[in-house]
Amino acid sequence: MFRTSVWMLRASVVSAYLILASLPFIYALRRLAYVTGHSPFEALMRFDEVYGGAEALTYTLLEASVSALLTVLIGLPIAWCLGRYEWKNARILRALFSVPFVMPAIVAAMGFLLLTNSESGLFQIGIDLRTETGVIGDLARLTGWDHPGHFIALVFAHAWFNLSLMIRFVEPTLARLNPAWEEQLSLLGQGKNRFDRLRHLWWPVLGPAVLCAASLSFLFSFTSFALVKWLSPFNNTLESLMATYGGSAGIEDYRVDTSEIVMSASMVQFLILLFALYMTSTMQQRHSTRFSLVSEGNAKSQRGPPRMGAKIIVYAGVVFAMAPLFTALFASFKVRKGNFSSGFAYDWSLDGWRAAWSGDLATMGIGDALANSLLYALCTLCVALPTGWFLASTIHALEVEKRFKTAKALDVLTLLPLAVSAVMVGLGVLLGVLRLMPELFQWSYLPVVPHVILTTPFVVRVMLPAMRSVEPKWIEQAQVLNLNRYQTWYHGHFSFVRGPAVVASSLTLAFSLGEFGASWLLVRAGSWDTLSVVVDQLMSRPKFDPLVQPAAMAAATVLMAITFLLFFVAERFRHEGEGGGF
Amino acid sequence: MKTAFWLVLIVLMGAPLAGCLEQTSASEECVVLPAGHADDGVLRILTYDITALSDALTDEFTNNTGIEVEMIKVDDAGGILDQMMLTKEAQQADLMIGLDNTYLPTAIANCLLQAHDASAENISDSALDFYDGPLALPFDQGDVCLNFDEDALSEANISAPTSLEQLTGEEWKGKVAFPSPVTSSPGRAFLVASVEYFDQQGDGDPMAWWEDMVDNEAIITTGWTEAYETHYTGGYGEYTEGYIGDAWMTVSYCHSPGVEAFYAENYTHSTSLVLDHASFHQIEYAGIINGAAQIDGANQFMEFLLSSEVNINMPENNLMYSVIEGADLPETNGYRYHADLPSAVTTMTYEEIEANMDIWLDAWKSATKQA
C-alpha cells in the first residue's frame, strides 16, 4: 500500500514537472508553426535558407567545442591537484572555484572586458584582445581570421564560467580514489610507465567524469548569449541570433521572417543539445557507478600536503577564477571624471554605490532588488529541491528495479529545459499563461516558475549520483535496529545524501540569484526585478551619466558576495567524503 | 533510450498539429477591447528604459493621485510594439510610453491603442505635426542624424562629408557604424531619413547607397548602444568597457554632442553632420493600450507626463527635447551650444510611413543582406 502510494506520488511529481518544463516549448512551437506555415520538421529542413543560420551554427559549434576543450585543459590540472593532496583551505578553494559558474553572464562579460581593456595587464604585454592591435592584429592579418582576439576572449570566458564543472566532476573521484589501486597498478606490467597508467587507470577512472564535464561545458557554451554579445560583437551564436530577432517572433502577419529564424534555429539547437545531454547522462551514469571509493580524508592523508607545482597550479587557478570578479569590484569605485579632454581621468569614490543603493538609475535600489532576489531564491528552493529529489529518487528506483530504459528516458527528459532556447521558453511561457490564466501575470511569484524549471535539472544531477551511491544494506542495517519507517529512512538513506542535498540547495539558490530564468518572462513587471535584472538594466542604458557603469558594477559585486557566501556555507555543511556535488 | 528519444521528438514535432489553427486573424476595424487584466488599482506602464520614468517621478505621481505605478520594461521601442502585438488577446499593461513615429502607424493600424482624454494644449506644433489624432500624445522629441568624431577626422586629414554619397569613398571604409533599422528605432529613423535624402536628389536610389555602404565595410549593429558605445570614437564609449573604437561616424541624435558636453563639463569632440533631409525628426509617444484596465490612471499619468513641470525637464531627465511649446535645451555645460539643429529634416508623413515602412525594411534587408 505504502509502496503504491510512493509510486503514485512519484508519478504525479514527474508528470507535473515534465508538463511544466515542456509546455512552454510546445506552445512556442505551435505558434511559430502557425505564423510561418511550416511544421517543425520543415523548419529544420529549411535551416540553410535562414539568414545567418549557417554562419551562426558554424561559429556556435566552433566556439562551444574549443571552449569545452579549453575547460578541460585548464580545469583538469586544477581538479587533479585539488583532489590529490591535503589542502588546508579546501572548502574555501572549492567555494572560490564554484563562484564563476553561478555568476550572471553579464557580470562575467563585464569582468572579461575589464581584463582585456587598454589598461589591463594583457594589453600592457602586447596582447590586445579587444581592439586587436599588436600580436593579435598580426595574427588576424597573417591568417585572414576575422577577430581572433574576440574569439580567444570568448572561449577563455566560457572556460572560466565552466571551470567548476570540471572541478566538481573530477575532484571528488580523485579525492576518494583508493590509493591502493595506484600502488597495485604500478607493480603490474600494465602500470610501469605514465602512459600505461594513464591508459589503464586514469582514463577509465576519470574519462567519464572528464567527458561528462566537457559535454556540459559544450552545452553551456553552445547556449551562451550575454558573453557572445559583449565579447564577440561581430559574430552570432544560434542563441544570440534568436535573441536578436526573437522579440517579434510569433506575431501573426508581422515580421514573419523573425519567426522563421527562431523556429529553424531553435529546432537545430534542440537536436544538437539533446544529443549533448544524452552523452552527459550516459557519461554521468558510468562515472557514478564504475568504482568503489574510499573516504576522502583517508585517501588524501596518504598523499600528504600539496607540492610546490600543485600549489602554483591551484593558486593560479584561483587568480583566474577571481580576476574578472575583482576587476568588477574595483570598477564599482571608478567614476569617470567630468572634463577628460586631456585624456583618461577617473575618480575613486563611493558614488557608484550610492547611486546603486538609491535606485535612481534603475527600477529599484540594490537593497530592494536583493530582497526580491532572496525571496525568489528561497521560493525556488522550496519547490525545486523536493521536485528534483523526487525525480532523482524515481530514476534511481527505476534503475534498482532494472527498468533501465525507462530510467534513462526520464533522466534525459529531466534535462530537457537545458536544451531549449531561452527565447522559445520566453515565448512559450507568454503564450501559455495568456491562454491558460492571464491573471498569472499579476501574480508576484510568477518569476519563480522559470527559476524552478531551470534549477530542477541541476538538483537531479546532484542528487542522482548520491542516491546511486547509497548502499541498500545501510537501510537494512537501520531496519535491524528496530527503528520506525521514518527513522530508518533518515538514518539509512537521508544522512548519506544530506551533503549533496546541501550542495543542491546552494546551487539552486545561487542559480536563482544569478537570474537564470527571470529574463525568460517577456512580460516582466518592474516590482519583480531582481539584483541580476538590475545589473542588466544598468549595463544596457546609455552611459552618458558617469555613474551608470560603477552603479552596475556595485550591484554585480553584491551579487558576487552573496553567491560566494552561499557556496562557502554549503561547503561547511558538506562533510569530507560526501562527493563533489554533481 | 531510443524509445525516449523518438517519443520526445514525436511529441514535439506533433505538437503543432494539436489544434493550433483556431487562432483568429486580426480584425479589420478597431473596437475598444475589454480589459485584458483585472483592475487592481495599479497603473501598469509598458515602456523601455526611459530614464525620465524614475522612481522619484512615479512616487510623485502616486503621492499626487494615490495611484500606484508598476513598470513593465522591454528592451526598446520595437519591444513595446512586439509586446503589445503578442499580448493582444489579453493586454497586461494600461499605458505605453515610448513608441516613436516610425512604430506608431503600425501600432494604430493593428488597433493596439484606444482614445485618451489627456490635453494637448501646451504641446508645440512641431511635436504634433506628425500625428495629431486621439490615440497618442508626444512626450519628447529629437532629430536623429549622423554624428562624427572631429578629432579623428582632423587626425586623418579628412574634411567632414558634404553628402551621404561621400561616405562610400575609400577614406570612410569600415569607419561608419549604423544601428540596424530592423532592430533599432534610431536605425529605423535614419533609414527613413536616407530614403527622403535620396528622394530629394531626384535620381538617387537609397538602397543602392546602402549597398555601397555595406560594400565599403560599414558596421551594422543590432542597437544604438553597440554602435555608439562600442564602435564610435567620438562619444563617451571610449571610457566604457567593451569599447572597440573603429568607427568615426555613427547614427545618434543631432543633440547628442550637447549631451556629451553636459556630462563632461562642456567638452566634446563629437559633432553632428547636419545635411539637408538626412535627419529624421523622431517623436516619442504615450498612449492608452487597447485592452487597458486602468484607463483613468493612464489618462492622469499622460497629463502628469505632459505637465510643464515634468516635461520641461526632459533634456536633463531623458536626454531628449521637451514637447512643451517654447521649451529648449538648458545652457548648462554647453548642452545647447553643442546641440545642432538640422536646417531641413524629413517631411515624411504618417501615411507614407504606414504604407512604406515594411517595404523599406525589406528593401534594406536585401540591399545590405541583413536579417
XYZ file of N, CA and C in Angstrom, chain A residues 22 25-26 29-31 33-34 39-41 44 51 110 113-114 117 130-131 150 229-230 233-234 241 244-245 247-255 257-258 261 263 267 270-271 274-275 278 334 336-341 343-346 358-365 405 408-410 412-413 416 427 430-431 434-435 438-439 441-442 522-528 537 539-546 549, chain B residues 1 3-5 7-9 11-26 36-40 44 49-51 54-56 70-75 78 81-83 85-92 103 106 110 180 182-183 188 219 222 224-226 228-231 235-236 238-246 252 256 259-260 263-265 267 317 319 358 361-362 365 368-371:
588
model
N 7.873 21.171 -20.418
C 7.761 21.024 -21.873
C 6.679 21.910 -22.495
N 7.748 25.113 -24.487
C 8.363 24.823 -25.778
C 7.299 24.408 -26.792
N 6.350 23.612 -26.325
C 5.291 23.149 -27.231
C 4.417 24.322 -27.678
N 6.382 26.409 -30.182
C 6.462 25.729 -31.481
C 5.143 25.816 -32.237
N 4.077 25.619 -31.507
C 2.745 25.675 -32.143
C 2.514 27.038 -32.770
N 2.829 28.097 -31.984
C 2.589 29.434 -32.507
C 3.481 29.720 -33.716
N 4.758 27.620 -35.782
C 4.295 26.817 -36.920
C 3.093 27.499 -37.572
N 2.227 28.051 -36.729
C 1.033 28.733 -37.255
C 1.426 29.989 -38.033
N 5.857 23.159 -40.613
C 5.930 22.255 -39.466
C 7.357 22.326 -38.913
N 7.568 21.884 -37.668
C 8.932 21.908 -37.130
C 9.914 21.140 -38.022
N 9.448 20.051 -38.614
C 10.336 19.274 -39.482
C 10.723 20.098 -40.712
N 13.216 22.668 -39.837
C 14.542 22.059 -39.713
C 15.188 21.928 -41.097
N 18.484 33.404 -42.786
C 19.571 34.354 -42.866
C 20.497 34.235 -41.652
N 31.384 41.636 -18.206
C 31.999 42.898 -17.788
C 33.400 42.643 -17.228
N 35.732 42.054 -20.072
C 36.006 43.288 -20.814
C 37.026 44.127 -20.050
N 36.891 44.139 -18.723
C 37.849 44.899 -17.906
C 39.253 44.281 -17.992
N 40.793 45.357 -21.512
C 40.788 46.746 -21.998
C 42.217 47.307 -22.084
N 40.866 43.066 -27.499
C 39.648 43.824 -27.791
C 39.758 44.603 -29.108
N 40.755 45.487 -29.192
C 40.857 46.288 -30.422
C 41.789 45.612 -31.439
N 38.628 38.481 -30.274
C 37.298 38.330 -29.670
C 37.009 36.855 -29.407
N 27.438 38.288 -26.899
C 27.010 39.636 -27.280
C 28.092 40.673 -26.932
N 28.674 40.536 -25.744
C 29.630 41.544 -25.297
C 31.049 41.276 -25.774
N 31.303 40.805 -30.572
C 30.187 41.550 -31.167
C 29.992 41.362 -32.668
N 30.999 40.822 -33.356
C 30.858 40.661 -34.800
C 30.295 39.290 -35.192
N 21.540 34.811 -32.151
C 20.752 35.102 -33.360
C 19.260 35.129 -32.998
N 18.425 38.150 -30.805
C 18.406 39.410 -31.549
C 17.088 39.605 -32.290
N 16.628 38.519 -32.916
C 15.448 38.657 -33.765
C 14.181 38.073 -33.128
N 12.359 38.899 -30.531
C 11.350 39.751 -29.897
C 10.046 39.781 -30.660
N 10.158 39.772 -31.988
C 8.933 39.872 -32.774
C 8.492 38.519 -33.323
N 9.109 37.441 -32.836
C 8.704 36.108 -33.309
C 7.341 35.742 -32.732
N 6.576 35.028 -33.524
C 5.288 34.527 -33.039
C 4.131 35.490 -33.242
N 4.375 36.607 -33.925
C 3.289 37.564 -34.167
C 2.739 37.337 -35.574
N 1.435 37.181 -35.637
C 0.791 36.877 -36.914
C 0.903 38.055 -37.880
N 1.243 37.786 -39.111
C 1.314 38.799 -40.181
C 2.273 39.946 -39.873
N 3.281 39.722 -39.059
C 4.217 40.792 -38.732
C 5.602 40.180 -38.545
N 6.554 40.671 -39.331
C 7.933 40.181 -39.235
C 8.009 38.641 -39.202
N 9.618 36.779 -40.990
C 10.999 36.304 -41.148
C 11.641 35.992 -39.802
N 11.298 36.766 -38.775
C 11.918 36.508 -37.464
C 11.379 35.203 -36.869
N 13.360 32.473 -38.477
C 14.718 32.360 -37.907
C 14.643 31.592 -36.585
N 12.309 29.661 -35.305
C 11.833 28.286 -35.365
C 12.923 27.337 -35.897
N 15.059 24.555 -33.531
C 14.974 23.115 -33.789
C 16.369 22.504 -33.925
N 17.948 22.478 -30.533
C 17.321 21.470 -29.666
C 17.902 20.083 -29.947
N 18.022 19.743 -31.213
C 18.517 18.404 -31.547
C 19.979 18.219 -31.140
N 20.090 18.030 -27.365
C 19.519 16.764 -26.882
C 20.583 15.674 -26.946
N 21.351 15.684 -28.035
C 22.422 14.708 -28.180
C 23.488 14.922 -27.097
N 22.223 13.676 -23.837
C 22.221 12.214 -23.798
C 23.631 11.718 -23.460
N 35.310 53.186 -9.518
C 35.999 54.016 -10.506
C 34.977 54.850 -11.292
N 34.132 57.961 -13.889
C 34.697 58.831 -14.924
C 34.586 60.285 -14.487
N 35.668 61.030 -14.649
C 35.639 62.425 -14.225
C 35.049 63.319 -15.296
N 34.593 64.480 -14.852
C 33.921 65.408 -15.750
C 34.694 65.752 -17.000
N 35.741 66.532 -16.861
C 36.458 67.009 -18.036
C 37.629 66.087 -18.346
N 37.489 65.345 -19.437
C 38.553 64.402 -19.744
C 39.230 64.749 -21.070
N 39.276 66.064 -21.351
C 39.856 66.476 -22.630
C 41.350 66.159 -22.699
N 42.751 63.485 -21.652
C 42.969 62.036 -21.649
C 42.101 61.370 -20.598
N 42.460 60.128 -20.239
C 41.673 59.393 -19.255
C 41.716 60.101 -17.906
N 40.600 60.181 -17.267
C 40.578 60.765 -15.926
C 39.470 60.103 -15.138
N 39.838 59.555 -14.001
C 38.853 58.877 -13.161
C 39.012 59.317 -11.716
N 20.473 53.898 -4.104
C 19.292 54.770 -4.170
C 18.287 54.294 -5.223
N 18.762 53.621 -6.247
C 17.865 53.135 -7.298
C 17.482 54.210 -8.297
N 18.176 55.366 -8.263
C 17.844 56.449 -9.195
C 18.109 56.064 -10.649
N 19.015 55.130 -10.865
C 19.395 54.804 -12.239
C 18.749 53.521 -12.752
N 17.956 52.866 -11.916
C 17.304 51.618 -12.339
C 15.896 51.583 -11.757
N 15.194 50.470 -11.983
C 13.822 50.420 -11.475
C 13.775 50.369 -9.954
N 14.861 49.902 -9.329
C 14.903 49.877 -7.866
C 16.346 49.853 -7.374
N 16.520 50.151 -6.090
C 17.846 50.127 -5.493
C 18.290 48.694 -5.235
N 15.758 1.289 -19.347
C 15.374 2.154 -20.469
C 14.482 3.293 -20.004
N 16.528 5.774 -18.010
C 17.366 6.597 -18.885
C 16.520 7.667 -19.590
N 15.350 7.231 -20.062
C 14.464 8.183 -20.750
C 14.085 9.316 -19.806
N 13.729 8.971 -18.576
C 13.344 10.006 -17.614
C 14.531 10.901 -17.280
N 17.011 11.714 -19.203
C 17.223 12.679 -20.291
C 16.092 13.716 -20.309
N 14.868 13.254 -20.055
C 13.734 14.197 -20.070
C 13.898 15.293 -19.010
N 15.742 18.226 -20.319
C 15.223 18.954 -21.487
C 15.237 20.484 -21.356
N 8.814 32.906 -25.089
C 7.626 32.997 -25.935
C 6.570 32.000 -25.464
N 4.882 33.060 -22.213
C 3.950 34.159 -22.509
C 2.651 33.630 -23.120
N 2.787 32.792 -24.146
C 1.599 32.287 -24.830
C 0.796 31.354 -23.933
N -0.947 33.395 -21.225
C -2.021 34.179 -21.860
C -3.238 33.301 -22.121
N -2.989 32.081 -22.571
C -4.092 31.208 -22.936
C -4.743 30.580 -21.709
N -4.363 34.390 -17.811
C -3.660 35.669 -17.952
C -3.428 36.376 -16.619
N -4.320 36.104 -15.638
C -4.165 36.790 -14.345
C -2.862 36.424 -13.629
N -0.059 36.888 -14.732
C 0.906 37.962 -14.938
C 0.909 38.959 -13.783
N -0.176 38.991 -13.010
C -0.217 39.908 -11.867
C 0.196 39.200 -10.575
N 8.637 37.435 -20.806
C 8.551 38.592 -21.700
C 7.723 39.704 -21.087
N 6.760 39.348 -20.238
C 6.017 40.384 -19.517
C 6.597 40.393 -18.111
N 7.443 41.380 -17.853
C 8.118 41.380 -16.557
C 7.873 42.713 -15.858
N 7.114 42.657 -14.796
C 6.796 43.894 -14.088
C 8.010 44.360 -13.306
N 8.147 45.686 -13.182
C 9.301 46.268 -12.512
C 9.432 45.816 -11.074
N 8.293 45.625 -10.396
C 8.359 45.283 -8.980
C 8.910 43.879 -8.752
N 9.053 43.099 -9.813
C 9.623 41.758 -9.679
C 11.139 41.772 -9.842
N 19.843 45.952 -16.400
C 19.224 47.244 -16.727
C 20.275 48.345 -16.778
N 23.554 48.071 -17.165
C 24.537 47.910 -18.225
C 23.947 48.239 -19.590
N 22.632 48.114 -19.722
C 22.011 48.326 -21.033
C 21.674 49.788 -21.300
N 21.732 50.635 -20.280
C 21.292 52.004 -20.545
C 22.457 52.879 -21.017
N 22.156 53.945 -21.769
C 23.229 54.827 -22.244
C 24.038 55.352 -21.058
N 25.356 55.404 -21.243
C 26.210 55.740 -20.102
C 26.785 57.147 -20.213
N 25.974 58.064 -20.732
C 26.404 59.467 -20.723
C 26.686 59.862 -19.264
N 25.768 59.435 -18.370
C 25.946 59.699 -16.945
C 27.071 58.798 -16.420
N 28.162 59.389 -15.889
C 29.326 58.581 -15.497
C 29.060 57.602 -14.345
N 27.865 53.052 -15.042
C 28.704 51.846 -15.043
C 29.167 51.443 -13.642
N 16.523 3.862 -24.568
C 16.837 5.257 -24.853
C 16.271 5.699 -26.190
N 13.679 4.687 -27.582
C 12.244 4.920 -27.439
C 11.998 6.328 -26.911
N 12.757 6.685 -25.861
C 12.562 8.004 -25.248
C 12.878 9.112 -26.236
N 13.956 8.914 -26.960
C 14.378 9.930 -27.925
C 13.273 10.183 -28.951
N 10.172 9.356 -28.689
C 8.959 9.827 -28.019
C 8.970 11.354 -27.891
N 10.112 11.858 -27.438
C 10.251 13.312 -27.291
C 10.079 13.999 -28.634
N 10.749 13.425 -29.637
C 10.665 14.047 -30.959
C 9.243 14.049 -31.492
N 6.435 13.880 -29.828
C 5.581 14.818 -29.073
C 5.808 16.238 -29.561
N 7.080 16.598 -29.699
C 7.380 17.976 -30.074
C 7.056 18.283 -31.527
N 7.339 17.332 -32.381
C 7.046 17.538 -33.803
C 5.539 17.532 -34.054
N 4.849 16.759 -33.262
C 3.416 16.639 -33.493
C 2.600 17.718 -32.823
N 3.244 18.419 -31.897
C 2.508 19.422 -31.118
C 1.743 20.443 -31.969
N 2.371 20.937 -33.031
C 1.674 21.954 -33.808
C 0.392 21.457 -34.455
N 0.255 20.146 -34.578
C -0.959 19.632 -35.208
C -2.130 19.594 -34.229
N -1.805 19.821 -32.946
C -2.835 19.660 -31.925
C -3.727 20.888 -31.775
N -4.404 21.220 -32.838
C -5.438 22.246 -32.744
C -4.944 23.663 -32.625
N -3.869 23.966 -33.322
C -3.352 25.327 -33.184
C -4.003 26.289 -34.163
N -4.733 25.753 -35.081
C -5.231 26.624 -36.142
C -6.510 27.368 -35.779
N -6.852 27.328 -34.480
C -8.070 28.039 -34.106
C -7.833 29.528 -33.903
N -6.532 29.960 -33.975
C -6.268 31.370 -33.756
C -6.913 32.210 -34.864
N -7.440 33.335 -34.473
C -8.193 34.122 -35.440
C -7.332 35.216 -36.052
N -7.728 35.676 -37.194
C -6.983 36.737 -37.862
C -7.292 38.085 -37.222
N -6.408 39.041 -37.471
C -6.601 40.380 -36.900
C -7.847 41.021 -37.483
N -7.769 43.450 -20.460
C -7.053 42.181 -20.583
C -6.580 41.641 -19.257
N -6.672 42.470 -18.223
C -6.277 42.036 -16.883
C -7.174 42.715 -15.866
N -7.180 42.161 -14.664
C -8.050 42.709 -13.617
C -7.551 44.076 -13.166
N -8.496 44.953 -12.839
C -8.135 46.281 -12.338
C -7.908 46.195 -10.826
N -6.653 46.156 -10.434
C -6.345 46.084 -9.002
C -5.866 47.420 -8.468
N -0.276 50.041 -14.837
C 0.875 49.321 -15.411
C 1.310 50.011 -16.704
N 13.707 51.419 -21.394
C 14.488 52.056 -20.337
C 14.515 53.568 -20.531
N 13.377 54.221 -20.322
C 13.309 55.676 -20.463
C 13.741 56.287 -19.131
N 14.839 57.026 -19.181
C 15.433 57.484 -17.924
C 14.521 58.446 -17.167
N 11.683 57.761 -13.664
C 12.437 57.316 -12.489
C 11.491 57.004 -11.336
N 12.052 56.394 -10.304
C 11.289 56.133 -9.080
C 10.722 57.430 -8.518
N 11.559 58.486 -8.541
C 11.157 59.772 -7.959
C 9.912 60.295 -8.690
N 3.336 50.549 -11.785
C 4.261 49.427 -11.969
C 4.755 49.476 -13.414
N 6.063 49.383 -13.567
C 6.638 49.445 -14.916
C 6.838 48.040 -15.477
N 6.443 47.826 -16.706
C 6.787 46.592 -17.421
C 7.772 47.017 -18.497
N 9.024 46.610 -18.312
C 10.066 47.150 -19.195
C 10.504 46.148 -20.257
N 10.641 46.633 -21.464
C 11.190 45.826 -22.551
C 12.474 46.501 -23.024
N 13.131 45.900 -24.007
C 14.456 46.404 -24.379
C 14.444 47.773 -25.064
N 10.900 49.087 -30.243
C 10.395 47.955 -31.029
C 9.821 46.887 -30.109
N 6.195 47.563 -29.185
C 5.255 47.141 -30.228
C 5.108 45.614 -30.239
N 6.241 44.914 -30.164
C 6.202 43.444 -30.166
C 5.349 42.935 -29.009
N 5.578 43.523 -27.840
C 4.859 43.078 -26.639
C 3.353 43.298 -26.781
N 1.687 43.495 -29.545
C 1.198 42.568 -30.572
C 0.996 41.176 -29.982
N 2.000 40.723 -29.219
C 1.951 39.360 -28.672
C 0.840 39.189 -27.640
N 0.573 40.243 -26.875
C -0.414 40.117 -25.793
C -1.758 40.738 -26.183
N -1.973 40.827 -27.467
C -3.181 41.479 -27.976
C -4.455 40.875 -27.373
N -4.442 39.561 -27.161
C -5.653 38.885 -26.648
C -5.939 39.249 -25.195
N -4.931 39.585 -24.453
C -5.116 39.945 -23.037
C -3.989 40.885 -22.632
N -4.172 42.172 -22.954
C -3.096 43.136 -22.680
C -2.812 43.205 -21.187
N -1.536 43.263 -20.846
C -1.141 43.250 -19.439
C -0.762 44.631 -18.920
N 7.161 53.638 -35.447
C 6.391 52.470 -34.998
C 4.911 52.787 -34.801
N 2.147 51.558 -37.234
C 1.898 50.111 -37.181
C 1.020 49.778 -35.974
N -2.851 48.284 -36.198
C -3.179 46.998 -35.575
C -4.115 47.145 -34.378
N 21.018 48.735 -36.870
C 20.122 48.154 -37.876
C 18.699 48.706 -37.734
N 16.161 47.249 -38.527
C 15.267 46.132 -38.204
C 15.131 45.987 -36.687
N 16.194 46.317 -35.961
C 16.178 46.069 -34.515
C 16.377 47.325 -33.668
N 16.022 52.799 -37.550
C 14.830 52.898 -38.394
C 14.603 54.348 -38.834
N 29.740 49.214 -40.569
C 29.474 48.293 -39.455
C 27.984 48.372 -39.129
N 23.198 45.718 -33.850
C 21.785 45.464 -33.545
C 21.113 46.683 -32.921
N 21.489 50.928 -30.978
C 22.222 52.191 -30.852
C 23.397 52.029 -29.891
N 23.176 51.321 -28.783
C 24.205 51.206 -27.754
C 25.496 50.629 -28.324
N 25.384 49.535 -29.096
C 26.587 48.915 -29.655
C 27.279 49.883 -30.624
N 27.111 53.216 -30.776
C 27.641 54.432 -30.153
C 28.713 54.137 -29.111
N 28.458 53.136 -28.250
C 29.402 52.865 -27.154
C 30.590 52.018 -27.592
N 30.305 50.989 -28.387
C 31.373 50.039 -28.716
C 32.214 50.515 -29.897
N 31.563 51.096 -30.902
C 32.307 51.379 -32.142
C 32.684 52.849 -32.343
N 32.359 59.469 -28.884
C 31.483 59.610 -27.713
C 32.103 59.103 -26.434
N 31.246 58.971 -25.418
C 31.722 58.522 -24.108
C 32.129 57.046 -24.130
N 34.504 55.499 -25.365
C 35.915 55.178 -25.124
C 36.233 55.056 -23.640
N 35.313 55.497 -22.793
C 35.531 55.374 -21.347
C 34.702 54.247 -20.747
N 34.084 53.442 -21.612
C 33.288 52.324 -21.086
C 33.939 51.000 -21.497
N 33.539 49.955 -20.816
C 34.127 48.647 -21.109
C 33.559 48.093 -22.414
N 34.403 47.423 -23.157
C 33.945 46.806 -24.406
C 34.181 47.680 -25.613
N 34.776 48.852 -25.370
C 35.000 49.794 -26.456
C 35.965 49.215 -27.499
N 35.597 49.345 -28.763
C 36.490 48.922 -29.836
C 37.013 50.150 -30.589
N 36.109 51.103 -30.853
C 36.550 52.362 -31.443
C 37.042 52.257 -32.867
N 36.229 51.624 -33.714
C 36.640 51.503 -35.110
C 35.769 52.337 -36.053
N 23.107 58.911 -34.309
C 22.632 59.239 -32.962
C 21.664 60.416 -33.111
N 23.133 64.905 -29.479
C 23.998 64.024 -28.671
C 25.305 64.702 -28.257
N 24.645 66.506 -25.190
C 24.530 65.637 -24.007
C 25.931 65.242 -23.529
N 26.812 64.942 -24.497
C 28.199 64.612 -24.135
C 28.795 65.767 -23.326
N 27.549 66.253 -19.657
C 28.116 65.360 -18.643
C 29.638 65.457 -18.544
N 30.275 66.257 -19.410
C 31.741 66.323 -19.397
C 32.219 67.767 -19.301
N 31.499 68.544 -18.530
C 31.888 69.932 -18.261
C 32.255 70.689 -19.530
N 32.799 69.718 -22.590
C 33.799 69.214 -23.530
C 33.211 68.088 -24.379
N 16.416 64.881 -17.800
C 15.990 63.578 -17.272
C 15.917 62.484 -18.321
N 17.281 63.105 -21.751
C 18.257 63.419 -22.810
C 17.575 63.644 -24.161
N 7.353 48.669 -44.116
C 7.712 47.260 -44.352
C 8.475 47.103 -45.677
N 11.998 48.358 -45.170
C 12.783 47.403 -44.373
C 13.186 46.194 -45.208
N 12.256 45.689 -46.000
C 12.578 44.538 -46.862
C 13.668 44.904 -47.868
N 16.944 45.176 -46.141
C 17.495 43.848 -45.818
C 18.127 43.224 -47.067
N 21.416 45.184 -47.924
C 22.547 45.001 -47.009
C 22.770 43.530 -46.666
N 21.910 42.698 -47.201
C 21.954 41.244 -46.928
C 21.922 40.973 -45.431
N 21.093 41.740 -44.724
C 20.942 41.556 -43.281
C 19.600 40.900 -42.994
N 19.524 40.224 -41.849
C 18.263 39.592 -41.449
C 17.333 40.637 -40.859
